[in-house]
PDB file of C-alpha atoms in Angstrom:
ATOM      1  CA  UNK A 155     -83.916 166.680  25.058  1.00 46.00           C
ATOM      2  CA  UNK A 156     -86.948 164.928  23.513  1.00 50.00           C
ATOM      3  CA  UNK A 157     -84.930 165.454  19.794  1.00 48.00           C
ATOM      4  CA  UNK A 158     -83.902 162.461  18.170  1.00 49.00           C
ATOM      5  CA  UNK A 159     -80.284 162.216  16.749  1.00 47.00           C
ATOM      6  CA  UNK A 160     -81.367 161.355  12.897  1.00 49.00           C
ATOM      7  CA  UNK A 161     -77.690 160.001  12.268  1.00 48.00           C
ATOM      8  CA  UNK A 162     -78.201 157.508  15.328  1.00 46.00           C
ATOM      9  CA  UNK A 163     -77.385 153.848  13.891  1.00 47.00           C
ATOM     10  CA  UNK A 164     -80.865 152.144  14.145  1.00 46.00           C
ATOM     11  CA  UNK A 165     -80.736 148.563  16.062  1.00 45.00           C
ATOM     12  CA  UNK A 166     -80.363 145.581  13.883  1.00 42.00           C
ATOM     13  CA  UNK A 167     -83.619 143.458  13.124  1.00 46.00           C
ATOM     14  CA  UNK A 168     -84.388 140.582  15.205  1.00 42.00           C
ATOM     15  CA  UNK A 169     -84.011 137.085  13.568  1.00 43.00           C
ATOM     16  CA  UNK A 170     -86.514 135.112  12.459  1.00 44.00           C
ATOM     17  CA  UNK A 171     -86.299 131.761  13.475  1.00 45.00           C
ATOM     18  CA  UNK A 172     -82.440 131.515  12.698  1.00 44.00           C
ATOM     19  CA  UNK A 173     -83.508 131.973   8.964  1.00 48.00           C
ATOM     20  CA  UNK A 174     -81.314 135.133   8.830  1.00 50.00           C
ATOM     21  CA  UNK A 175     -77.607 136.024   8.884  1.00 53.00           C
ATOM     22  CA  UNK A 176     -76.455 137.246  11.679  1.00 54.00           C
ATOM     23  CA  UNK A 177     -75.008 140.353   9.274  1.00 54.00           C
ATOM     24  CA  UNK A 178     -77.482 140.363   7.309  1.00 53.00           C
ATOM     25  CA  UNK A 179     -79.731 143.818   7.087  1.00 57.00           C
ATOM     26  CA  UNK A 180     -83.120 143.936   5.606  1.00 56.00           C
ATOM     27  CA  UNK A 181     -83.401 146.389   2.748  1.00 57.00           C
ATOM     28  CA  UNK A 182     -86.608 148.761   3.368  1.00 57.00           C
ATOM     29  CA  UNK A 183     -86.031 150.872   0.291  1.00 63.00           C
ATOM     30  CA  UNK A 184     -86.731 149.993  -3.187  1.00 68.00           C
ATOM     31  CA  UNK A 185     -84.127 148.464  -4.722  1.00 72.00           C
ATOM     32  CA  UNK A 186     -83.644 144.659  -3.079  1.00 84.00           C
ATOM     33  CA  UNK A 187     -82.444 142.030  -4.891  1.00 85.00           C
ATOM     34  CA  UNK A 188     -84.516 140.499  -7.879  1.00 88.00           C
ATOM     35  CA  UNK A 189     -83.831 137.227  -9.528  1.00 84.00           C
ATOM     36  CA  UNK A 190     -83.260 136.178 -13.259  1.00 86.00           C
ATOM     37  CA  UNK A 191     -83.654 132.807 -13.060  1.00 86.00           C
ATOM     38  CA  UNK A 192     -83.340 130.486 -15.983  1.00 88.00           C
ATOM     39  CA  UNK A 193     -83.478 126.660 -16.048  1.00 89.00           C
ATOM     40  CA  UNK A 194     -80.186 124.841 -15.737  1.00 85.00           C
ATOM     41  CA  UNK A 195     -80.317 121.696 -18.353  1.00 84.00           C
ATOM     42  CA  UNK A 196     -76.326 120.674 -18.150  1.00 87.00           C
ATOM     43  CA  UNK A 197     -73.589 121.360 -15.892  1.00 87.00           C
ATOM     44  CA  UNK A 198     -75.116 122.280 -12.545  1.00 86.00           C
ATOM     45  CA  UNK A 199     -75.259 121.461  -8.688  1.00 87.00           C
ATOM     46  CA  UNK A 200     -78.356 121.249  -6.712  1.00 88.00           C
ATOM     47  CA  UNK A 201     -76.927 122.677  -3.361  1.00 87.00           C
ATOM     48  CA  UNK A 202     -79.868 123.296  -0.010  1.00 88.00           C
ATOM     49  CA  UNK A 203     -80.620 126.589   1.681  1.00 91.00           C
ATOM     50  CA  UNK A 204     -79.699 125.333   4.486  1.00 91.00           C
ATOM     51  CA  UNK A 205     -76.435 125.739   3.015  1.00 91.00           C
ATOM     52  CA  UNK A 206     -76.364 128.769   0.894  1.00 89.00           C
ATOM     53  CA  UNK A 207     -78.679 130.666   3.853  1.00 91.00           C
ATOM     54  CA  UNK A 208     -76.478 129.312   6.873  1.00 92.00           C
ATOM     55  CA  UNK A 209     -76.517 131.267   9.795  1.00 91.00           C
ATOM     56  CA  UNK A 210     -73.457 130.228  11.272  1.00 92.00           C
ATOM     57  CA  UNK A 211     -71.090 129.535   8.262  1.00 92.00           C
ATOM     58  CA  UNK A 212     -68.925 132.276   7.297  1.00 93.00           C
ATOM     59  CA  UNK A 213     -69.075 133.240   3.489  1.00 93.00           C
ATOM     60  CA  UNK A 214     -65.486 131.717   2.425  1.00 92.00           C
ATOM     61  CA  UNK A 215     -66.974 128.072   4.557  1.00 91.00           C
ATOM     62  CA  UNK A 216     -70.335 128.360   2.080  1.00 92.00           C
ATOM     63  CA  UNK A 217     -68.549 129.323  -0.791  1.00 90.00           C
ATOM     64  CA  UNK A 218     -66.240 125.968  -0.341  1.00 91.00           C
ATOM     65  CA  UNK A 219     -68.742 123.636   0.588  1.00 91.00           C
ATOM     66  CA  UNK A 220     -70.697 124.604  -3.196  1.00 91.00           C
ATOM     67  CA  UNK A 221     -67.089 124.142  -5.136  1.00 92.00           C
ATOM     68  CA  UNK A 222     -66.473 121.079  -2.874  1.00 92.00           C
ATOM     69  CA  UNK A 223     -70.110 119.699  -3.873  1.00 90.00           C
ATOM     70  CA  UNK A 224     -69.535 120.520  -7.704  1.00 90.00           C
ATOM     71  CA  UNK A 225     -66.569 118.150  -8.244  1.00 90.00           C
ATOM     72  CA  UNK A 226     -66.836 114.826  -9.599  1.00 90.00           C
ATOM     73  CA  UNK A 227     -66.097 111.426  -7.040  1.00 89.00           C
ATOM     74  CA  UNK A 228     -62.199 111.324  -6.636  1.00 87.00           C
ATOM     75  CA  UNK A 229     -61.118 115.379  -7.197  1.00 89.00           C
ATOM     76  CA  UNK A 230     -58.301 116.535  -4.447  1.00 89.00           C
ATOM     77  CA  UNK A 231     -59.147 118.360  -2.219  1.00 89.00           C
ATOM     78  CA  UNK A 232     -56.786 119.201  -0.194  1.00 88.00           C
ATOM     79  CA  UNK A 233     -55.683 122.748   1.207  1.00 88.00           C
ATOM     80  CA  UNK A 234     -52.439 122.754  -1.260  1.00 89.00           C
ATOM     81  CA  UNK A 235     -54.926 121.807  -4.384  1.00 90.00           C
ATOM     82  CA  UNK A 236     -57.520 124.632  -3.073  1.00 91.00           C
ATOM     83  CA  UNK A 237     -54.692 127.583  -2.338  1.00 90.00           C
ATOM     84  CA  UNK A 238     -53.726 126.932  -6.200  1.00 90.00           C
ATOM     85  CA  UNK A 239     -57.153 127.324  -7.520  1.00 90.00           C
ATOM     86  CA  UNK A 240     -58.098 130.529  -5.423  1.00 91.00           C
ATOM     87  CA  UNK A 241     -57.114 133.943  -3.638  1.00 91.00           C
ATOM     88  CA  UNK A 242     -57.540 133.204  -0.085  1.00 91.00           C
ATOM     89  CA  UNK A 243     -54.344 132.051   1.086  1.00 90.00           C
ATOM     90  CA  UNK A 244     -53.910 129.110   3.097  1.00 91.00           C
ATOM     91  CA  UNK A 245     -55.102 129.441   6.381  1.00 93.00           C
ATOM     92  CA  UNK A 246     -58.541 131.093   5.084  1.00 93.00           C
ATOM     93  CA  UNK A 247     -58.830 127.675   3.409  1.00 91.00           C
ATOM     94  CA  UNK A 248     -57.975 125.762   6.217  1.00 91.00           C
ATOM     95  CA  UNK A 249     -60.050 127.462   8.677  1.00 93.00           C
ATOM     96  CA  UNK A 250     -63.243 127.164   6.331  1.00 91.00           C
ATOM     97  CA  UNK A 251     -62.586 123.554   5.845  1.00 91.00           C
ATOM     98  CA  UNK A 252     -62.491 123.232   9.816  1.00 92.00           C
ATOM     99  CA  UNK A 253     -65.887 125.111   9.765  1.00 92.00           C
ATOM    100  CA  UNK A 254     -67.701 122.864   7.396  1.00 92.00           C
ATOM    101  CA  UNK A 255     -66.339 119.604   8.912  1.00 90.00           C
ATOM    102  CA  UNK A 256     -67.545 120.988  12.807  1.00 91.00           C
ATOM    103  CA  UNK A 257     -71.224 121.669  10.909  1.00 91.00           C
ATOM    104  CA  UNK A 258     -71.374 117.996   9.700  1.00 90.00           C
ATOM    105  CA  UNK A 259     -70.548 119.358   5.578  1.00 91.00           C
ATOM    106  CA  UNK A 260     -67.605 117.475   5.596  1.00 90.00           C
ATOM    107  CA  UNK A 261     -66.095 114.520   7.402  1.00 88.00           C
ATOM    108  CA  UNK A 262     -61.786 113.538   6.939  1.00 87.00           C
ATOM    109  CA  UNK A 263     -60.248 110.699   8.135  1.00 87.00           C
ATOM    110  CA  UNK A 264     -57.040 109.292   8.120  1.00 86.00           C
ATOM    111  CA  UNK A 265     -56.901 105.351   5.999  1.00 86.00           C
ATOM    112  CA  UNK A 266     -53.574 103.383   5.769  1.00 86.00           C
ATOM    113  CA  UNK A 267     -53.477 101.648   1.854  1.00 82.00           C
ATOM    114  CA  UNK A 268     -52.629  98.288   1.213  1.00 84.00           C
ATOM    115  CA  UNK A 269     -48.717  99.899   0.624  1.00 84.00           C
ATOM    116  CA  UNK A 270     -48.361 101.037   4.405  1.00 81.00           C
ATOM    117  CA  UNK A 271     -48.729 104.734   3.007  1.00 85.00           C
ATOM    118  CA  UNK A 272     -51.134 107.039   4.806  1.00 85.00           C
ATOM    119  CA  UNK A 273     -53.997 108.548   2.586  1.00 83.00           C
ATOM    120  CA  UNK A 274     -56.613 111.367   4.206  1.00 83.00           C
ATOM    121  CA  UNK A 275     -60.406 110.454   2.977  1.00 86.00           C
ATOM    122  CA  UNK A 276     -62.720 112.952   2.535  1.00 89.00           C
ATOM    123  CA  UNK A 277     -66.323 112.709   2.087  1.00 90.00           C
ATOM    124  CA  UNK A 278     -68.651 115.855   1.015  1.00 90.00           C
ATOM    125  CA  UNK A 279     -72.130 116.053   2.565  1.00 90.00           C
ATOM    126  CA  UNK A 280     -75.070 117.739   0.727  1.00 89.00           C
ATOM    127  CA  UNK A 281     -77.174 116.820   3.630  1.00 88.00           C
ATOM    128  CA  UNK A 282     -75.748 116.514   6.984  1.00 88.00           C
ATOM    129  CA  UNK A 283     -77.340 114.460   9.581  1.00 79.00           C
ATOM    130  CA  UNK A 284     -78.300 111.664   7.114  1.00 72.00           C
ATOM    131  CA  UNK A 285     -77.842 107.721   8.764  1.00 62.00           C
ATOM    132  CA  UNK A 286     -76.198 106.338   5.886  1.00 55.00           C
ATOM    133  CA  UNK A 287     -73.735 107.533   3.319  1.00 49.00           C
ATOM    134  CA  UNK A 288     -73.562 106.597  -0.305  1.00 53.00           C
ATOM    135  CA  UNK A 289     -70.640 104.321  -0.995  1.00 55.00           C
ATOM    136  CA  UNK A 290     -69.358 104.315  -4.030  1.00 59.00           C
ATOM    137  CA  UNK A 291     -70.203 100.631  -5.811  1.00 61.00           C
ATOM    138  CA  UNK A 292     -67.780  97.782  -4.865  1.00 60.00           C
ATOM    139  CA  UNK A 293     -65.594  96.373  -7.177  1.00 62.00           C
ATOM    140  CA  UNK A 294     -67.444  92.665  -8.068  1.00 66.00           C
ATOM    141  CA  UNK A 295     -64.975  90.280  -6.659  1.00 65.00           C
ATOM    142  CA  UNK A 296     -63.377  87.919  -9.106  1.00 62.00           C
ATOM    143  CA  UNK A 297     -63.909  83.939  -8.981  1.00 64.00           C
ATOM    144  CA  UNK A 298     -61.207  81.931  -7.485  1.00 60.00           C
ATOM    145  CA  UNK A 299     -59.054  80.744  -9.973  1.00 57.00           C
ATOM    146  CA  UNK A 300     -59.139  77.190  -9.638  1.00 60.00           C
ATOM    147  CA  UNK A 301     -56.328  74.695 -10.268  1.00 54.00           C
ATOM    148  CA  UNK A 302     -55.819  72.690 -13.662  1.00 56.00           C
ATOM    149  CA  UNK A 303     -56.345  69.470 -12.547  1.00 55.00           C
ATOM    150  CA  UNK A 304     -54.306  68.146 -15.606  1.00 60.00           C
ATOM    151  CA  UNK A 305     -51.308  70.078 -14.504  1.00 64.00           C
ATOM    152  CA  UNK A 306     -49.210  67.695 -12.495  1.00 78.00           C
ATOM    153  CA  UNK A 307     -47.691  69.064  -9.606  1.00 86.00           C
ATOM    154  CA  UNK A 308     -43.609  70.041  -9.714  1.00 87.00           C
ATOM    155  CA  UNK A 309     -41.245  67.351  -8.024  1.00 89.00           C
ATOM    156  CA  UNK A 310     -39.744  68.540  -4.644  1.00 91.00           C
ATOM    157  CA  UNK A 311     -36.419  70.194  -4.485  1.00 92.00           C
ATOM    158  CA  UNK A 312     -33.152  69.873  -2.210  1.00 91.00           C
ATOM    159  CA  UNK A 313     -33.920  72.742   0.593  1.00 91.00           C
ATOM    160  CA  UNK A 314     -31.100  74.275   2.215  1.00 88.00           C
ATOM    161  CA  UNK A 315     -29.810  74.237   5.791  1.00 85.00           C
ATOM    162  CA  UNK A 316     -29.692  77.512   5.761  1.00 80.00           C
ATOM    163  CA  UNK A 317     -31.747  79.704   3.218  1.00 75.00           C
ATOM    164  CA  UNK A 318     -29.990  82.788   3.086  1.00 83.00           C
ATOM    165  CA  UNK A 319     -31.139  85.667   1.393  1.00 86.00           C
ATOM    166  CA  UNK A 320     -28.594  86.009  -0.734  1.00 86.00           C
ATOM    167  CA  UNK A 321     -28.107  82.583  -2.296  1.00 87.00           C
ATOM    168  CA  UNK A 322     -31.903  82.846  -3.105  1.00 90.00           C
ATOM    169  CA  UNK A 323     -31.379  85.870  -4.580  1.00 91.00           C
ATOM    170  CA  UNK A 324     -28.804  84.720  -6.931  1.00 91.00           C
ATOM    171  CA  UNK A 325     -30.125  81.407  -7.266  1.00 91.00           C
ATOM    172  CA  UNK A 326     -33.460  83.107  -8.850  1.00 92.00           C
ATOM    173  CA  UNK A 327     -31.680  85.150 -11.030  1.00 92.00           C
ATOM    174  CA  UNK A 328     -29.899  82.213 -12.256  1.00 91.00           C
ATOM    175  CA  UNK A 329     -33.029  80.467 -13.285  1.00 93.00           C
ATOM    176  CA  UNK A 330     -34.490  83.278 -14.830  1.00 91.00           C
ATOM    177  CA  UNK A 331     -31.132  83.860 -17.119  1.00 90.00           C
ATOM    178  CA  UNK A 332     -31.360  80.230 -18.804  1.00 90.00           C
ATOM    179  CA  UNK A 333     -33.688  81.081 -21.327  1.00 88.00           C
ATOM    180  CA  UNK A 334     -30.789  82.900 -22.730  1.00 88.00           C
ATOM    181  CA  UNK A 335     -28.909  79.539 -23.386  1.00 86.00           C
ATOM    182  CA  UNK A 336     -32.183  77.578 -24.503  1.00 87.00           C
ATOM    183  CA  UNK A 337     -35.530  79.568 -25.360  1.00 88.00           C
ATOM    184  CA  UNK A 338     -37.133  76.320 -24.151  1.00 89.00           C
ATOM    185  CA  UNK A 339     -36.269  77.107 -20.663  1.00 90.00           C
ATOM    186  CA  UNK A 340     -38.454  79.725 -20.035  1.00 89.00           C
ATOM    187  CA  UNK A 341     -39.884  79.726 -16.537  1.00 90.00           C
ATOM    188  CA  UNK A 342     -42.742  81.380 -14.851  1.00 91.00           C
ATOM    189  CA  UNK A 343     -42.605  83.214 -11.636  1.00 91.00           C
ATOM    190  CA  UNK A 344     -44.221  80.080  -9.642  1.00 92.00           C
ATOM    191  CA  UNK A 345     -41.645  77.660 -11.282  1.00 92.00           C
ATOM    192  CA  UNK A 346     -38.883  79.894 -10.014  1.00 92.00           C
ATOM    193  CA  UNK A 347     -40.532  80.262  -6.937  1.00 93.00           C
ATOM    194  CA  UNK A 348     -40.253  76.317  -6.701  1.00 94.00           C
ATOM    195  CA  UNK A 349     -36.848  75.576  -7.777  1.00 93.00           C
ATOM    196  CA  UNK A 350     -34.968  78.474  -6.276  1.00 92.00           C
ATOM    197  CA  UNK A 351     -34.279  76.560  -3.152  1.00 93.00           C
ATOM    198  CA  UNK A 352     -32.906  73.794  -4.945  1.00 92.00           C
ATOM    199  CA  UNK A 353     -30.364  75.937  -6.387  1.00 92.00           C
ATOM    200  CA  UNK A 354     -29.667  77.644  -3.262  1.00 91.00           C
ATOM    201  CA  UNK A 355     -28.888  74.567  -1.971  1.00 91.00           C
ATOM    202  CA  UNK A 356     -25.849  73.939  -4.351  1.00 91.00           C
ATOM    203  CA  UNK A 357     -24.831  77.188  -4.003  1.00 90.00           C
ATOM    204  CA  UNK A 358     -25.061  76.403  -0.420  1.00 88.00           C
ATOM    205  CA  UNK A 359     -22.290  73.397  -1.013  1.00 88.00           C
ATOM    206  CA  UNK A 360     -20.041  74.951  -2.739  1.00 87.00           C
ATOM    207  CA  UNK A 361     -21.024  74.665  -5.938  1.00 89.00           C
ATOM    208  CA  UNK A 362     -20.337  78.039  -8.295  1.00 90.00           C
ATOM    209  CA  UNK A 363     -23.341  79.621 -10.283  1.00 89.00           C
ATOM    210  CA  UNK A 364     -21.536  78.699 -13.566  1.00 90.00           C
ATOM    211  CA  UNK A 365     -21.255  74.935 -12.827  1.00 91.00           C
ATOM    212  CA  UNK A 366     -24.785  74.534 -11.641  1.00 91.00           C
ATOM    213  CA  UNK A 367     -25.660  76.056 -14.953  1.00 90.00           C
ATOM    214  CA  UNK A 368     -23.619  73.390 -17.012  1.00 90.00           C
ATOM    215  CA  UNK A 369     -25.296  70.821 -15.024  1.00 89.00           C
ATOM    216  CA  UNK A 370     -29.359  72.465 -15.619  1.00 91.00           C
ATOM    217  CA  UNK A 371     -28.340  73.050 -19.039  1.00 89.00           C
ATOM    218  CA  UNK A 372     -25.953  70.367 -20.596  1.00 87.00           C
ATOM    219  CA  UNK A 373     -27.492  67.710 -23.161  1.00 87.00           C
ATOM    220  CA  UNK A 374     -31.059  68.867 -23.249  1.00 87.00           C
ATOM    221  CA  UNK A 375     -33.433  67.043 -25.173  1.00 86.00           C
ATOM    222  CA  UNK A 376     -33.591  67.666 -28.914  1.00 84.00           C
ATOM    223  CA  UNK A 377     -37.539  67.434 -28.956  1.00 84.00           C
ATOM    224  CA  UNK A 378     -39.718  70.370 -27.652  1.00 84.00           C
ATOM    225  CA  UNK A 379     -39.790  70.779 -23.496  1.00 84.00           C
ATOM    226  CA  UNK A 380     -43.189  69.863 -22.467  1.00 86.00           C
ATOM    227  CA  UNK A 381     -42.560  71.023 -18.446  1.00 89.00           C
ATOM    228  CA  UNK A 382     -39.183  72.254 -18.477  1.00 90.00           C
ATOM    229  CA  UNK A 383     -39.637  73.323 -14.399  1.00 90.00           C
ATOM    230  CA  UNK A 384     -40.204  69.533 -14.097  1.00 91.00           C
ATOM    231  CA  UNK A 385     -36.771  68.633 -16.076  1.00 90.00           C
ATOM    232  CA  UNK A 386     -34.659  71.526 -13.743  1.00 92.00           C
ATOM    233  CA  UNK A 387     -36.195  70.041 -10.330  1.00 92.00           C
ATOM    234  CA  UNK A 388     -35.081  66.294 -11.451  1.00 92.00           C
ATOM    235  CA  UNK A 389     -31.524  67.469 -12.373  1.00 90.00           C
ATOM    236  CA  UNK A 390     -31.361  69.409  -8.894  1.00 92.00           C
ATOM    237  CA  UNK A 391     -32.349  66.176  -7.097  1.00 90.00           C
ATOM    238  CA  UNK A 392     -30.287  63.479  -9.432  1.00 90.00           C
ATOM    239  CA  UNK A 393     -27.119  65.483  -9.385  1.00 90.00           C
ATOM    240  CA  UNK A 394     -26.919  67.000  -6.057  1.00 90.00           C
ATOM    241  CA  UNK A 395     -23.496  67.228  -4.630  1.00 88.00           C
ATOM    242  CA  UNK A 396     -22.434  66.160  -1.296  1.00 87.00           C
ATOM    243  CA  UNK A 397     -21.968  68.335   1.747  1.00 83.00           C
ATOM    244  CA  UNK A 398     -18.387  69.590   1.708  1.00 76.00           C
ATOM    245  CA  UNK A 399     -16.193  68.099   3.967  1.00 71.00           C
ATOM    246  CA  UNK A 400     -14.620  70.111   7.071  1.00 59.00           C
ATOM    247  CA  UNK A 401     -11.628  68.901   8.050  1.00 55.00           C
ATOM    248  CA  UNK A 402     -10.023  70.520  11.425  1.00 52.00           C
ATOM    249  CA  UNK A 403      -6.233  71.649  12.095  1.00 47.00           C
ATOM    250  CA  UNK A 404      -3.847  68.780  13.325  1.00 51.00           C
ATOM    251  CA  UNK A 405      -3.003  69.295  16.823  1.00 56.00           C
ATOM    252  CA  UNK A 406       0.584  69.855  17.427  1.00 57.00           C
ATOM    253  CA  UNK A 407       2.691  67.218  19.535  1.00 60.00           C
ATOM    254  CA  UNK A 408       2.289  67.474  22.895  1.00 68.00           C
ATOM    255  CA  UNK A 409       5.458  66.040  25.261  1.00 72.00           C
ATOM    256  CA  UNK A 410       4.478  64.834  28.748  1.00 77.00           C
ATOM    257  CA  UNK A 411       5.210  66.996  32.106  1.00 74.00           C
ATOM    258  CA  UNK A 412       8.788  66.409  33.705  1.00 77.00           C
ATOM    259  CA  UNK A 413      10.526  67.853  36.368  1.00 78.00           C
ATOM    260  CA  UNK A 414      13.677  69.813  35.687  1.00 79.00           C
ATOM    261  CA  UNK A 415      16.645  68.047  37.902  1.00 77.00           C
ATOM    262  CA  UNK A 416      18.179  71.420  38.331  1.00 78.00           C
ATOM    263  CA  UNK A 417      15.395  73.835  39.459  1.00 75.00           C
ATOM    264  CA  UNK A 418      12.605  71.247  39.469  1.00 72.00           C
ATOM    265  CA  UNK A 419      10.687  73.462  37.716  1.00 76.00           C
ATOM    266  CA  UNK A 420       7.806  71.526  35.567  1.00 72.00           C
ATOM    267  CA  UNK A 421       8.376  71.609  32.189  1.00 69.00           C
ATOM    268  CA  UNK A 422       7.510  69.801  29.005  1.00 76.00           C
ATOM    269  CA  UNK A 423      10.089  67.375  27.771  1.00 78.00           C
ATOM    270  CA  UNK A 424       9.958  63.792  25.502  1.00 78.00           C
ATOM    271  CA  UNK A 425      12.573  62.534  28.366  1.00 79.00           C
ATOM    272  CA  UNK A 426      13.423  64.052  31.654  1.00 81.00           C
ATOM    273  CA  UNK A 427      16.693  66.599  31.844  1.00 81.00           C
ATOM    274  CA  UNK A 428      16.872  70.160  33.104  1.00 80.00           C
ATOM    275  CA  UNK A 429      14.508  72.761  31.497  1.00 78.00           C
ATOM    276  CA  UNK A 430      15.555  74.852  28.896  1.00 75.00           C
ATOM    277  CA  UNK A 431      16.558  78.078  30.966  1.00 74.00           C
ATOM    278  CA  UNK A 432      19.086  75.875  33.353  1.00 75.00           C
ATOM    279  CA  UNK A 433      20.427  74.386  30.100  1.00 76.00           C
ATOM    280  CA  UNK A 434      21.216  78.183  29.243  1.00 72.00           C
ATOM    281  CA  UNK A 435      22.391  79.675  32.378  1.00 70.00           C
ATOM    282  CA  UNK A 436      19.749  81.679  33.566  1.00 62.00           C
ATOM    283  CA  UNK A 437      18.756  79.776  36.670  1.00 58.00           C
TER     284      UNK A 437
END
């Protein structure tokens, strides 16, 4: 009775202080781990004990969080990226990534880009609990371009009643395309910006895309075009057509009411008679 089993499992050693693994065992025999350690000078990561030793974090979670801290700034992360680099498949991943994000090792959020498209951000931790975060450096912001006071200002354009998207589109491409009948008229993206309306407006009136490009482009200067934007926008204003006219059906003649003598039935008629169906028979 008072025998003791020598292939009873002995209990496992309390922890001390949290320092320990919950699996871990400590080794009494000879034989324990010993350490050749030699100094890093390129290529290495300084990663805490409070990491490497972490009581709660499985092994797959710690083993993450040191690739995760090894990359440079801007390296995916994301479980597809991670499942190509290594064995554990994708929910191993995934559930490691959730354990390092609960223990403050990792922190996602969702950010819309300038593009409407939906991008996930992820920031690694070395040292959770810290108050601030290291941003990476902000782009310096440029001057504000300021306007050449010697550049005079464009003259106004016709504007249409109705600026439809379609005439503008056409109109625009119709200014861009004149530099194929005149080098000279080559226009910027603000100067088409500025006389695309005018154009739209002809088109508006009736006016085909061929003849308004007679009109922009017939006798042009023989000297070199010092603001050939400016020339276009006083062409569109000095030539503009006038608003087509609408002209409405002709009503038809219209006889006054009589009364037929034979049925006295109301009817239209230039003179009064009987109506046309007692003239027939058929009253």
């Amino acid at each position: 009775m008072g025998t003791r089993n020598p292939s009873a499992r002995t209990s496992a050693p309390s922890r001390n202080g949290a320092k320990t693994h919950p699996k871990a065992r400590t080794c009494a025999r000879p034989g324990g781990v010993m350490h050749d350690n030699g100094r890093h000078t390129r290529r290495f990561t300084v990663i805490g004990n409070h990491l490497a030793q972490h009581s709660e974090l499985s092994l797959t979670a710690i083993g993450l969080a040191a690739h995760i801290q090894s990359l440079p700034t801007g390296s995916c992360v994301s479980i597809k990226t991670l499942e190509g680099k290594f064995p554990e498949g994708r929910k191993r991943i995934s559930d490691a990534l959730n354990e390092l994000e609960a223990h403050g090792y990792l922190s996602r959020t969702r950010e819309r880009l300038a593009d409407g498209r939906m991008v996930t951000r992820t920031v690694s931790h070395n040292m959770p609990g810290r108050k601030t975060v290291e941003e990476p450096p902000a782009k310096p912001e440029l001057p504000a371009r300021r306007p050449d006071p010697q550049r005079k200002a464009l003259p106004a354009v016709p504007q249409p009643a109705y600026p439809a998207p379609d005439l503008l589109v056409t109109a625009r491409a119709m200014l861009i395309d004149l530099r194929r009948d005149d080098p000279r008229l080559y226009l910027s993206a603000t100067d088409v910006d500025h006389l695309a309306p005018g154009v739209a407006t002809w088109l508006e009136r009736q006016v085909t895309p061929e003849s308004v490009r007679r009109i922009l482009t017939f006798a042009l200067p023989q000297e070199q075009l010092r603001r050939p934007a400016a020339l276009l926008a006083h062409r569109l204003n000095a030539h503009l057509p006038p608003l087509p006219s609408f002209r409405t059906a002709a009503p038809g003649v219209q006889h006054p009411l009589q009364n037929c003598d034979t049925c006295d039935r109301a009817y239209r008629a230039p003179e009064p008679g009987d109506c046309d169906a007692c003239r027939a028979g058929n009253h």
